[in-house]
Amino acid sequence: EIVLTQSPATLSLSPGERATLSCRASQSVSSYLAWYQQKPGQAPRLLIYDASNRATGISARFSGSGSGTDFTLTISSLEPEDVAVYYCQYRRTFGGGTKVEIK
Amino acid sequence: EVQLVESGGGLVQPGGSLRLSCAASGFTLSSFWVSWVRQAPGKGPEWVANIAQDGSAENYVDSVKGRFTISRDNAKNSVYLQMNSLRAEDTAVYYCARVSGGYDVVDYWGQGTLVTVSS
């Protein structure tokens, strides 16, 4: 069973800063990795699929990269509305999440 | 507009049963796999089960095998999750989720329904 490890657990940045979130798989998942954003009290929302493809309606501030075992979600310029927990997913496995906060 | 609306959650005693329903609209349900994903309080999402477009295939996480059954009625635009022999560790918000593509990516989620298993 593949395990997805996300880091850091919490990321605290100022508005306008660049956020870099990591997801590492215990074995290769090729490019079949997705990223979701979950705001408090809401369902998750698909941001990125197949490692680097933005889902419909997702801001260009969000980008994904990586393949094999190492993946990155980047928020180019952090906005207050980006405060959320971000999860990576491969098939039926989710990572533990990274909480993004505003300083 | 794609919508998934769950219902049927509530408080149930350990060992009890609940049936969750998911009403789909805004798309052709029969063209998509559907999953149930749950999220315990303060935890990340956990995939629970999925079902093929025509109901011909079902898959379950090991912890619910033999206790939960996923089903669908495309004519009624609905997907169901029958949950029996409920345990405290089944307490979670349960989401109905539309699967896009071949690798269980969820492109639409419902708002969720809370299931609490407690005496």
mmCIF file of N, CA and C in Angstrom, chain B:
data_model
loop_
_atom_site.group_PDB
_atom_site.id
_atom_site.type_symbol
_atom_site.label_atom_id
_atom_site.label_comp_id
_atom_site.label_asym_id
_atom_site.label_seq_id
_atom_site.Cartn_x
_atom_site.Cartn_y
_atom_site.Cartn_z
ATOM 1 N N GLU B 1 -25.479 22.777 -13.481
ATOM 2 C CA GLU B 1 -24.500 22.768 -12.378
ATOM 3 C C GLU B 1 -24.485 21.396 -11.717
ATOM 4 N N VAL B 2 -23.302 20.840 -11.581
ATOM 5 C CA VAL B 2 -23.166 19.539 -10.921
ATOM 6 C C VAL B 2 -23.464 19.684 -9.429
ATOM 7 N N GLN B 3 -24.344 18.829 -8.934
ATOM 8 C CA GLN B 3 -24.649 18.830 -7.509
ATOM 9 C C GLN B 3 -24.739 17.405 -6.982
ATOM 10 N N LEU B 4 -24.212 17.222 -5.781
ATOM 11 C CA LEU B 4 -24.331 15.959 -5.048
ATOM 12 C C LEU B 4 -24.830 16.326 -3.656
ATOM 13 N N VAL B 5 -25.959 15.763 -3.261
ATOM 14 C CA VAL B 5 -26.558 16.124 -1.985
ATOM 15 C C VAL B 5 -26.759 14.863 -1.159
ATOM 16 N N GLU B 6 -26.032 14.786 -0.041
ATOM 17 C CA GLU B 6 -26.126 13.623 0.828
ATOM 18 C C GLU B 6 -27.217 13.824 1.879
ATOM 19 N N SER B 7 -27.759 12.716 2.327
ATOM 20 C CA SER B 7 -28.732 12.731 3.422
ATOM 21 C C SER B 7 -28.668 11.402 4.145
ATOM 22 N N GLY B 8 -29.288 11.354 5.318
ATOM 23 C CA GLY B 8 -29.374 10.093 6.037
ATOM 24 C C GLY B 8 -28.464 9.958 7.235
ATOM 25 N N GLY B 9 -27.610 10.943 7.452
ATOM 26 C CA GLY B 9 -26.720 10.861 8.602
ATOM 27 C C GLY B 9 -27.467 11.101 9.908
ATOM 28 N N GLY B 10 -26.777 10.884 11.013
ATOM 29 C CA GLY B 10 -27.396 11.106 12.318
ATOM 30 C C GLY B 10 -26.653 10.380 13.415
ATOM 31 N N LEU B 11 -27.299 10.345 14.576
ATOM 32 C CA LEU B 11 -26.731 9.675 15.741
ATOM 33 C C LEU B 11 -27.261 8.239 15.800
ATOM 34 N N VAL B 12 -26.356 7.292 15.957
ATOM 35 C CA VAL B 12 -26.752 5.886 16.027
ATOM 36 C C VAL B 12 -25.897 5.194 17.083
ATOM 37 N N GLN B 13 -26.469 4.212 17.733
ATOM 38 C CA GLN B 13 -25.737 3.471 18.755
ATOM 39 C C GLN B 13 -24.781 2.468 18.117
ATOM 40 N N PRO B 14 -23.715 2.130 18.823
ATOM 41 C CA PRO B 14 -22.821 1.086 18.305
ATOM 42 C C PRO B 14 -23.602 -0.189 17.994
ATOM 43 N N GLY B 15 -23.280 -0.786 16.855
ATOM 44 C CA GLY B 15 -23.996 -1.969 16.398
ATOM 45 C C GLY B 15 -25.200 -1.664 15.532
ATOM 46 N N GLY B 16 -25.562 -0.400 15.453
ATOM 47 C CA GLY B 16 -26.730 -0.013 14.688
ATOM 48 C C GLY B 16 -26.444 0.152 13.207
ATOM 49 N N SER B 17 -27.469 0.583 12.471
ATOM 50 C CA SER B 17 -27.379 0.733 11.018
ATOM 51 C C SER B 17 -27.863 2.102 10.584
ATOM 52 N N LEU B 18 -27.357 2.538 9.460
ATOM 53 C CA LEU B 18 -27.811 3.751 8.794
ATOM 54 C C LEU B 18 -27.697 3.541 7.298
ATOM 55 N N ARG B 19 -28.550 4.233 6.551
ATOM 56 C CA ARG B 19 -28.440 4.219 5.099
ATOM 57 C C ARG B 19 -28.278 5.649 4.619
ATOM 58 N N LEU B 20 -27.147 5.923 4.003
ATOM 59 C CA LEU B 20 -26.902 7.233 3.432
ATOM 60 C C LEU B 20 -27.360 7.256 1.983
ATOM 61 N N SER B 21 -27.876 8.404 1.566
ATOM 62 C CA SER B 21 -28.273 8.589 0.174
ATOM 63 C C SER B 21 -27.530 9.774 -0.410
ATOM 64 N N CYS B 22 -27.306 9.715 -1.707
ATOM 65 C CA CYS B 22 -26.661 10.803 -2.434
ATOM 66 C C CYS B 22 -27.487 11.070 -3.684
ATOM 67 N N ALA B 23 -28.055 12.254 -3.755
ATOM 68 C CA ALA B 23 -28.850 12.641 -4.915
ATOM 69 C C ALA B 23 -27.983 13.459 -5.866
ATOM 70 N N ALA B 24 -27.868 12.989 -7.097
ATOM 71 C CA ALA B 24 -27.023 13.645 -8.088
ATOM 72 C C ALA B 24 -27.871 14.415 -9.089
ATOM 73 N N SER B 25 -27.353 15.558 -9.523
ATOM 74 C CA SER B 25 -28.033 16.341 -10.549
ATOM 75 C C SER B 25 -27.016 17.151 -11.329
ATOM 76 N N GLY B 26 -27.425 17.597 -12.528
ATOM 77 C CA GLY B 26 -26.564 18.438 -13.342
ATOM 78 C C GLY B 26 -25.596 17.679 -14.223
ATOM 79 N N PHE B 27 -25.677 16.339 -14.207
ATOM 80 C CA PHE B 27 -24.818 15.533 -15.064
ATOM 81 C C PHE B 27 -25.447 14.149 -15.198
ATOM 82 N N THR B 28 -24.911 13.352 -16.100
ATOM 83 C CA THR B 28 -25.423 12.007 -16.335
ATOM 84 C C THR B 28 -24.740 11.032 -15.386
ATOM 85 N N LEU B 29 -25.452 10.686 -14.304
ATOM 86 C CA LEU B 29 -24.857 9.849 -13.258
ATOM 87 C C LEU B 29 -24.311 8.539 -13.826
ATOM 88 N N SER B 30 -25.003 7.957 -14.781
ATOM 89 C CA SER B 30 -24.631 6.644 -15.299
ATOM 90 C C SER B 30 -23.298 6.639 -16.037
ATOM 91 N N SER B 31 -22.696 7.802 -16.229
ATOM 92 C CA SER B 31 -21.411 7.889 -16.921
ATOM 93 C C SER B 31 -20.217 7.907 -15.977
ATOM 94 N N PHE B 32 -20.463 7.878 -14.679
ATOM 95 C CA PHE B 32 -19.379 8.080 -13.715
ATOM 96 C C PHE B 32 -19.348 7.027 -12.617
ATOM 97 N N TRP B 33 -18.130 6.641 -12.229
ATOM 98 C CA TRP B 33 -17.939 5.981 -10.946
ATOM 99 C C TRP B 33 -18.291 6.999 -9.852
ATOM 100 N N VAL B 34 -18.726 6.493 -8.711
ATOM 101 C CA VAL B 34 -18.996 7.336 -7.552
ATOM 102 C C VAL B 34 -18.347 6.709 -6.326
ATOM 103 N N SER B 35 -17.768 7.557 -5.510
ATOM 104 C CA SER B 35 -17.145 7.101 -4.268
ATOM 105 C C SER B 35 -17.849 7.694 -3.057
ATOM 106 N N TRP B 36 -17.710 7.019 -1.942
ATOM 107 C CA TRP B 36 -17.987 7.613 -0.631
ATOM 108 C C TRP B 36 -16.635 7.803 0.056
ATOM 109 N N VAL B 37 -16.431 9.006 0.568
ATOM 110 C CA VAL B 37 -15.202 9.360 1.279
ATOM 111 C C VAL B 37 -15.616 9.927 2.630
ATOM 112 N N ARG B 38 -14.971 9.504 3.685
ATOM 113 C CA ARG B 38 -15.345 10.016 5.008
ATOM 114 C C ARG B 38 -14.180 10.777 5.627
ATOM 115 N N GLN B 39 -14.532 11.596 6.601
ATOM 116 C CA GLN B 39 -13.532 12.401 7.281
ATOM 117 C C GLN B 39 -13.903 12.493 8.753
ATOM 118 N N ALA B 40 -13.118 11.829 9.575
ATOM 119 C CA ALA B 40 -13.340 11.879 11.019
ATOM 120 C C ALA B 40 -12.967 13.267 11.535
ATOM 121 N N PRO B 41 -13.533 13.667 12.654
ATOM 122 C CA PRO B 41 -13.256 15.010 13.196
ATOM 123 C C PRO B 41 -11.762 15.258 13.349
ATOM 124 N N GLY B 42 -11.278 16.343 12.738
ATOM 125 C CA GLY B 42 -9.874 16.715 12.852
ATOM 126 C C GLY B 42 -8.904 15.876 12.052
ATOM 127 N N LYS B 43 -9.417 14.983 11.232
ATOM 128 C CA LYS B 43 -8.554 14.077 10.450
ATOM 129 C C LYS B 43 -8.655 14.371 8.957
ATOM 130 N N GLY B 44 -7.811 13.716 8.175
ATOM 131 C CA GLY B 44 -7.865 13.860 6.726
ATOM 132 C C GLY B 44 -8.918 12.951 6.124
ATOM 133 N N PRO B 45 -9.177 13.123 4.832
ATOM 134 C CA PRO B 45 -10.163 12.268 4.168
ATOM 135 C C PRO B 45 -9.700 10.811 4.120
ATOM 136 N N GLU B 46 -10.695 9.909 4.134
ATOM 137 C CA GLU B 46 -10.436 8.483 3.999
ATOM 138 C C GLU B 46 -11.427 7.910 2.990
ATOM 139 N N TRP B 47 -10.913 7.328 1.939
ATOM 140 C CA TRP B 47 -11.767 6.681 0.947
ATOM 141 C C TRP B 47 -12.452 5.477 1.582
ATOM 142 N N VAL B 48 -13.747 5.309 1.319
ATOM 143 C CA VAL B 48 -14.519 4.230 1.952
ATOM 144 C C VAL B 48 -14.929 3.161 0.935
ATOM 145 N N ALA B 49 -15.504 3.591 -0.184
ATOM 146 C CA ALA B 49 -16.029 2.638 -1.157
ATOM 147 C C ALA B 49 -16.256 3.346 -2.485
ATOM 148 N N ASN B 50 -16.305 2.552 -3.558
ATOM 149 C CA ASN B 50 -16.723 3.113 -4.838
ATOM 150 C C ASN B 50 -17.520 2.096 -5.620
ATOM 151 N N ILE B 51 -18.198 2.584 -6.656
ATOM 152 C CA ILE B 51 -19.065 1.734 -7.454
ATOM 153 C C ILE B 51 -18.979 2.167 -8.911
ATOM 154 N N ALA B 52 -18.940 1.185 -9.791
ATOM 155 C CA ALA B 52 -18.839 1.442 -11.228
ATOM 156 C C ALA B 52 -20.112 2.074 -11.784
ATOM 157 N N GLN B 53 -20.004 2.578 -12.997
ATOM 158 C CA GLN B 53 -21.104 3.308 -13.622
ATOM 159 C C GLN B 53 -22.408 2.523 -13.641
ATOM 160 N N ASP B 54 -22.325 1.234 -13.950
ATOM 161 C CA ASP B 54 -23.522 0.397 -14.044
ATOM 162 C C ASP B 54 -23.724 -0.497 -12.819
ATOM 163 N N GLY B 55 -22.938 -0.263 -11.786
ATOM 164 C CA GLY B 55 -23.059 -1.050 -10.562
ATOM 165 C C GLY B 55 -22.411 -2.415 -10.628
ATOM 166 N N SER B 56 -21.683 -2.696 -11.695
ATOM 167 C CA SER B 56 -21.125 -4.034 -11.893
ATOM 168 C C SER B 56 -19.881 -4.302 -11.050
ATOM 169 N N ALA B 57 -19.305 -3.271 -10.464
ATOM 170 C CA ALA B 57 -18.107 -3.438 -9.639
ATOM 171 C C ALA B 57 -18.188 -2.532 -8.423
ATOM 172 N N GLU B 58 -17.735 -3.060 -7.304
ATOM 173 C CA GLU B 58 -17.706 -2.305 -6.047
ATOM 174 C C GLU B 58 -16.364 -2.586 -5.368
ATOM 175 N N ASN B 59 -15.881 -1.589 -4.643
ATOM 176 C CA ASN B 59 -14.655 -1.769 -3.883
ATOM 177 C C ASN B 59 -14.823 -1.117 -2.519
ATOM 178 N N TYR B 60 -14.159 -1.678 -1.514
ATOM 179 C CA TYR B 60 -14.293 -1.178 -0.146
ATOM 180 C C TYR B 60 -12.937 -1.122 0.542
ATOM 181 N N VAL B 61 -12.803 -0.154 1.442
ATOM 182 C CA VAL B 61 -11.642 -0.163 2.320
ATOM 183 C C VAL B 61 -11.788 -1.350 3.279
ATOM 184 N N ASP B 62 -10.672 -1.941 3.678
ATOM 185 C CA ASP B 62 -10.735 -3.164 4.487
ATOM 186 C C ASP B 62 -11.567 -2.989 5.758
ATOM 187 N N SER B 63 -11.502 -1.826 6.368
ATOM 188 C CA SER B 63 -12.152 -1.619 7.669
ATOM 189 C C SER B 63 -13.674 -1.668 7.603
ATOM 190 N N VAL B 64 -14.260 -1.589 6.404
ATOM 191 C CA VAL B 64 -15.724 -1.620 6.298
ATOM 192 C C VAL B 64 -16.231 -2.837 5.530
ATOM 193 N N LYS B 65 -15.331 -3.635 5.014
ATOM 194 C CA LYS B 65 -15.750 -4.817 4.247
ATOM 195 C C LYS B 65 -16.625 -5.727 5.101
ATOM 196 N N GLY B 66 -17.723 -6.159 4.517
ATOM 197 C CA GLY B 66 -18.649 -7.020 5.235
ATOM 198 C C GLY B 66 -19.658 -6.272 6.095
ATOM 199 N N ARG B 67 -19.448 -4.963 6.269
ATOM 200 C CA ARG B 67 -20.383 -4.153 7.083
ATOM 201 C C ARG B 67 -21.102 -3.105 6.238
ATOM 202 N N PHE B 68 -20.418 -2.543 5.253
ATOM 203 C CA PHE B 68 -20.994 -1.490 4.412
ATOM 204 C C PHE B 68 -21.266 -2.041 3.019
ATOM 205 N N THR B 69 -22.316 -1.529 2.388
ATOM 206 C CA THR B 69 -22.631 -1.893 1.007
ATOM 207 C C THR B 69 -22.972 -0.635 0.226
ATOM 208 N N ILE B 70 -22.274 -0.451 -0.892
ATOM 209 C CA ILE B 70 -22.557 0.672 -1.786
ATOM 210 C C ILE B 70 -23.461 0.185 -2.906
ATOM 211 N N SER B 71 -24.396 1.012 -3.317
ATOM 212 C CA SER B 71 -25.284 0.656 -4.419
ATOM 213 C C SER B 71 -25.703 1.925 -5.142
ATOM 214 N N ARG B 72 -26.367 1.746 -6.273
ATOM 215 C CA ARG B 72 -26.811 2.916 -7.026
ATOM 216 C C ARG B 72 -28.073 2.595 -7.796
ATOM 217 N N ASP B 73 -28.840 3.637 -8.099
ATOM 218 C CA ASP B 73 -30.021 3.538 -8.942
ATOM 219 C C ASP B 73 -29.928 4.704 -9.926
ATOM 220 N N ASN B 74 -29.393 4.427 -11.100
ATOM 221 C CA ASN B 74 -29.177 5.502 -12.069
ATOM 222 C C ASN B 74 -30.497 6.123 -12.531
ATOM 223 N N ALA B 75 -31.548 5.338 -12.549
ATOM 224 C CA ALA B 75 -32.856 5.870 -12.955
ATOM 225 C C ALA B 75 -33.357 6.917 -11.961
ATOM 226 N N LYS B 76 -32.931 6.780 -10.719
ATOM 227 C CA LYS B 76 -33.318 7.746 -9.681
ATOM 228 C C LYS B 76 -32.193 8.737 -9.393
ATOM 229 N N ASN B 77 -31.123 8.680 -10.190
ATOM 230 C CA ASN B 77 -29.982 9.592 -10.006
ATOM 231 C C ASN B 77 -29.470 9.565 -8.571
ATOM 232 N N SER B 78 -29.335 8.366 -8.033
ATOM 233 C CA SER B 78 -28.971 8.243 -6.617
ATOM 234 C C SER B 78 -27.936 7.152 -6.376
ATOM 235 N N VAL B 79 -27.130 7.389 -5.359
ATOM 236 C CA VAL B 79 -26.152 6.420 -4.876
ATOM 237 C C VAL B 79 -26.386 6.267 -3.374
ATOM 238 N N TYR B 80 -26.158 5.071 -2.868
ATOM 239 C CA TYR B 80 -26.459 4.782 -1.470
ATOM 240 C C TYR B 80 -25.262 4.139 -0.769
ATOM 241 N N LEU B 81 -25.254 4.271 0.548
ATOM 242 C CA LEU B 81 -24.283 3.545 1.366
ATOM 243 C C LEU B 81 -25.032 2.976 2.561
ATOM 244 N N GLN B 82 -25.209 1.659 2.549
ATOM 245 C CA GLN B 82 -25.822 0.971 3.687
ATOM 246 C C GLN B 82 -24.722 0.624 4.674
ATOM 247 N N MET B 83 -24.881 1.097 5.902
ATOM 248 C CA MET B 83 -23.851 0.901 6.917
ATOM 249 C C MET B 83 -24.452 0.097 8.066
ATOM 250 N N ASN B 84 -23.926 -1.100 8.289
ATOM 251 C CA ASN B 84 -24.384 -1.974 9.367
ATOM 252 C C ASN B 84 -23.276 -2.181 10.394
ATOM 253 N N SER B 85 -23.640 -2.680 11.540
ATOM 254 C CA SER B 85 -22.669 -2.992 12.614
ATOM 255 C C SER B 85 -21.741 -1.811 12.854
ATOM 256 N N LEU B 86 -22.331 -0.647 13.000
ATOM 257 C CA LEU B 86 -21.526 0.571 13.124
ATOM 258 C C LEU B 86 -20.725 0.590 14.414
ATOM 259 N N ARG B 87 -19.547 1.195 14.303
ATOM 260 C CA ARG B 87 -18.610 1.287 15.416
ATOM 261 C C ARG B 87 -18.299 2.751 15.684
ATOM 262 N N ALA B 88 -17.774 3.028 16.853
ATOM 263 C CA ALA B 88 -17.416 4.405 17.199
ATOM 264 C C ALA B 88 -16.441 4.992 16.179
ATOM 265 N N GLU B 89 -15.539 4.167 15.666
ATOM 266 C CA GLU B 89 -14.539 4.664 14.721
ATOM 267 C C GLU B 89 -15.115 4.969 13.340
ATOM 268 N N ASP B 90 -16.388 4.679 13.119
ATOM 269 C CA ASP B 90 -17.047 5.068 11.877
ATOM 270 C C ASP B 90 -17.581 6.504 11.942
ATOM 271 N N THR B 91 -17.485 7.116 13.103
ATOM 272 C CA THR B 91 -17.948 8.500 13.254
ATOM 273 C C THR B 91 -17.166 9.424 12.329
ATOM 274 N N ALA B 92 -17.873 10.138 11.477
ATOM 275 C CA ALA B 92 -17.219 10.985 10.479
ATOM 276 C C ALA B 92 -18.273 11.733 9.670
ATOM 277 N N VAL B 93 -17.814 12.718 8.931
ATOM 278 C CA VAL B 93 -18.622 13.290 7.862
ATOM 279 C C VAL B 93 -18.413 12.417 6.631
ATOM 280 N N TYR B 94 -19.511 12.000 6.027
ATOM 281 C CA TYR B 94 -19.448 11.145 4.838
ATOM 282 C C TYR B 94 -19.788 11.979 3.619
ATOM 283 N N TYR B 95 -18.879 11.955 2.649
ATOM 284 C CA TYR B 95 -19.052 12.698 1.409
ATOM 285 C C TYR B 95 -19.330 11.743 0.259
ATOM 286 N N CYS B 96 -20.273 12.134 -0.558
ATOM 287 C CA CYS B 96 -20.494 11.495 -1.846
ATOM 288 C C CYS B 96 -19.613 12.229 -2.850
ATOM 289 N N ALA B 97 -18.949 11.486 -3.749
ATOM 290 C CA ALA B 97 -17.935 12.105 -4.595
ATOM 291 C C ALA B 97 -17.984 11.531 -6.008
ATOM 292 N N ARG B 98 -18.002 12.412 -6.988
ATOM 293 C CA ARG B 98 -17.977 11.971 -8.382
ATOM 294 C C ARG B 98 -16.524 11.738 -8.801
ATOM 295 N N VAL B 99 -16.282 10.602 -9.382
ATOM 296 C CA VAL B 99 -14.927 10.240 -9.794
ATOM 297 C C VAL B 99 -14.712 10.594 -11.253
ATOM 298 N N SER B 100 -13.590 11.243 -11.521
ATOM 299 C CA SER B 100 -13.241 11.650 -12.878
ATOM 300 C C SER B 100 -12.007 10.892 -13.328
ATOM 301 N N GLY B 101 -12.069 10.246 -14.437
ATOM 302 C CA GLY B 101 -10.893 9.556 -14.942
ATOM 303 C C GLY B 101 -10.678 8.209 -14.281
ATOM 304 N N GLY B 102 -9.505 7.630 -14.471
ATOM 305 C CA GLY B 102 -9.261 6.265 -14.049
ATOM 306 C C GLY B 102 -8.485 6.093 -12.764
ATOM 307 N N TYR B 103 -8.196 7.157 -12.049
ATOM 308 C CA TYR B 103 -7.348 7.021 -10.858
ATOM 309 C C TYR B 103 -8.004 7.618 -9.611
ATOM 310 N N ASP B 104 -9.331 7.482 -9.532
ATOM 311 C CA ASP B 104 -10.092 7.850 -8.335
ATOM 312 C C ASP B 104 -10.031 9.329 -7.997
ATOM 313 N N VAL B 105 -9.657 10.172 -8.949
ATOM 314 C CA VAL B 105 -9.674 11.610 -8.708
ATOM 315 C C VAL B 105 -11.120 12.066 -8.579
ATOM 316 N N VAL B 106 -11.387 12.859 -7.548
ATOM 317 C CA VAL B 106 -12.745 13.348 -7.302
ATOM 318 C C VAL B 106 -12.854 14.773 -7.821
ATOM 319 N N ASP B 107 -13.717 14.990 -8.810
ATOM 320 C CA ASP B 107 -13.841 16.352 -9.322
ATOM 321 C C ASP B 107 -15.021 17.108 -8.709
ATOM 322 N N TYR B 108 -15.975 16.400 -8.107
ATOM 323 C CA TYR B 108 -17.068 17.064 -7.400
ATOM 324 C C TYR B 108 -17.386 16.300 -6.119
ATOM 325 N N TRP B 109 -17.610 17.069 -5.065
ATOM 326 C CA TRP B 109 -17.935 16.536 -3.751
ATOM 327 C C TRP B 109 -19.292 17.070 -3.311
ATOM 328 N N GLY B 110 -20.012 16.268 -2.542
ATOM 329 C CA GLY B 110 -21.204 16.785 -1.886
ATOM 330 C C GLY B 110 -20.797 17.595 -0.668
ATOM 331 N N GLN B 111 -21.788 18.085 0.060
ATOM 332 C CA GLN B 111 -21.509 18.897 1.248
ATOM 333 C C GLN B 111 -21.254 18.036 2.481
ATOM 334 N N GLY B 112 -21.587 16.768 2.384
ATOM 335 C CA GLY B 112 -21.326 15.831 3.473
ATOM 336 C C GLY B 112 -22.496 15.667 4.420
ATOM 337 N N THR B 113 -22.547 14.507 5.058
ATOM 338 C CA THR B 113 -23.541 14.230 6.093
ATOM 339 C C THR B 113 -22.827 13.594 7.273
ATOM 340 N N LEU B 114 -23.145 14.064 8.474
ATOM 341 C CA LEU B 114 -22.435 13.626 9.676
ATOM 342 C C LEU B 114 -23.060 12.361 10.244
ATOM 343 N N VAL B 115 -22.222 11.375 10.465
ATOM 344 C CA VAL B 115 -22.616 10.141 11.133
ATOM 345 C C VAL B 115 -21.886 10.073 12.473
ATOM 346 N N THR B 116 -22.655 9.964 13.542
ATOM 347 C CA THR B 116 -22.072 9.867 14.878
ATOM 348 C C THR B 116 -22.503 8.543 15.499
ATOM 349 N N VAL B 117 -21.528 7.737 15.860
ATOM 350 C CA VAL B 117 -21.809 6.438 16.478
ATOM 351 C C VAL B 117 -21.427 6.532 17.953
ATOM 352 N N SER B 118 -22.432 6.538 18.791
ATOM 353 C CA SER B 118 -22.189 6.722 20.214
ATOM 354 C C SER B 118 -23.383 6.215 21.013
ATOM 355 N N SER B 119 -23.088 5.732 22.210
ATOM 356 C CA SER B 119 -24.171 5.283 23.096
ATOM 357 C C SER B 119 -24.600 6.415 24.030
#
